[in-house]
């Protein structure tokens, strides 16, 4: 995996996991829909930040390393990154 | 809370919670960034479905009920729903 | 069409049209990709605002009116609005 | 500008410009909100494709070239691309 702050990412993911558990409790407690929706939007944004951190690390790590080596490996890595970006933009 | 399939929603949320825990494990195991990103995009889409189900129920329930009563209550409910939709679209 | 500020919407759409024409010129002039991307993101946000204004008006107008009449007409209008919201969220 | 099919991009942008003009006419003709919203979602998706094509070209061109040269130039290009991706994801 490319170099990035693994602890930071794990901390964010644990927080997201807790937020999702909290949303489950809100639904089980029949809480007002709009309040639940507000929490879901917050989790979506938190996930976006995780994705962007992963992508930054991947570009700066794997893609740059492959570019230096050149040839089909570089093209494959760039295509792979582009496809991941497309999935992210369309999700 | 408006009428919707609470069990279905809770099942979806539990699955999402499990997926987020799985992503944490992938990060802890130094798995390839692109594979982790693919999972994060899947969780984002699953959350979107939860949001849309909540919103459908809210429109069909609270907003329609308030509309029938009319007056400022109806306007407030529509404004509240519109703001929730804006947060969803922009997240 | 539901009641909303038609002039405001037309002004926004004309501005968006001009922005898209500007992006074409940037591409034709071989301008730097990142600068072009910045403009495309701006147009996407401007379109989002147009969508949200249309949706607000539709909820406050057609959906509320149909809710007051009740019956299958109300359900159809809510379903239609929910589908439009889903398209917006997923676009 | 990185190498990509300029004609294809210009054709797409001209089509988008025409679609936006069409939406203006729909609004001026007081067409049904949901139909207008459907067109706006289509334009948003078309813009997304333009963005992803630009980004692909930029990664494969400028970013790879800078990576080969290495040093601060490479880091700056990756950071710039990451920021553009973030704007795209959040728009």
Short mmCIF file of C-alpha atoms in Angstrom, two decimals, chain A residues 26-86:
data_model
loop_
_atom_site.label_atom_id
_atom_site.label_comp_id
_atom_site.label_asym_id
_atom_site.label_seq_id
_atom_site.Cartn_x
_atom_site.Cartn_y
_atom_site.Cartn_z
CA UNK A 26 -31.86 6.09 15.53
CA UNK A 27 -33.85 3.96 13.07
CA UNK A 28 -34.62 1.35 15.75
CA UNK A 29 -35.78 4.17 18.05
CA UNK A 30 -38.07 5.55 15.31
CA UNK A 31 -36.27 8.84 15.28
CA UNK A 32 -37.40 11.63 12.88
CA UNK A 33 -36.38 10.84 9.27
CA UNK A 34 -34.72 14.21 8.63
CA UNK A 35 -32.43 13.77 11.65
CA UNK A 36 -31.42 10.31 10.43
CA UNK A 37 -30.80 11.70 6.92
CA UNK A 38 -28.53 14.40 8.35
CA UNK A 39 -26.38 11.70 9.96
CA UNK A 40 -26.25 9.66 6.75
CA UNK A 41 -25.03 12.73 4.81
CA UNK A 42 -22.31 13.23 7.45
CA UNK A 43 -21.14 9.62 7.06
CA UNK A 44 -21.10 9.99 3.26
CA UNK A 45 -18.85 13.03 3.53
CA UNK A 46 -16.55 11.23 6.00
CA UNK A 47 -16.25 8.32 3.56
CA UNK A 48 -15.42 10.78 0.77
CA UNK A 49 -12.49 12.10 2.81
CA UNK A 50 -11.22 8.55 3.35
CA UNK A 51 -11.45 7.90 -0.40
CA UNK A 52 -9.59 11.06 -1.32
CA UNK A 53 -6.80 10.31 1.18
CA UNK A 54 -6.42 6.82 -0.28
CA UNK A 55 -6.39 8.20 -3.82
CA UNK A 56 -3.83 10.87 -2.99
CA UNK A 57 -1.53 8.24 -1.50
CA UNK A 58 -2.02 5.94 -4.48
CA UNK A 59 -1.23 8.67 -7.02
CA UNK A 60 1.81 9.87 -5.08
CA UNK A 61 3.00 6.31 -4.49
CA UNK A 62 2.13 3.52 -6.90
CA UNK A 63 1.29 5.71 -9.92
CA UNK A 64 4.41 7.90 -9.66
CA UNK A 65 6.63 4.83 -9.10
CA UNK A 66 5.14 3.09 -12.13
CA UNK A 67 5.51 6.26 -14.23
CA UNK A 68 9.22 6.31 -13.46
CA UNK A 69 9.57 2.76 -14.67
CA UNK A 70 7.57 3.65 -17.78
CA UNK A 71 6.18 1.21 -20.34
CA UNK A 72 2.93 -0.74 -20.12
CA UNK A 73 3.13 -0.87 -16.29
CA UNK A 74 2.77 2.91 -16.11
CA UNK A 75 -0.17 2.93 -18.51
CA UNK A 76 -1.91 0.16 -16.57
CA UNK A 77 -1.49 2.00 -13.26
CA UNK A 78 -2.84 5.26 -14.71
CA UNK A 79 -5.83 3.46 -16.27
CA UNK A 80 -6.52 1.70 -12.96
CA UNK A 81 -6.39 5.02 -11.07
CA UNK A 82 -8.66 6.67 -13.64
CA UNK A 83 -11.23 3.88 -13.28
CA UNK A 84 -11.15 4.21 -9.49
CA UNK A 85 -11.67 7.98 -9.82
CA UNK A 86 -14.63 7.40 -12.16
#
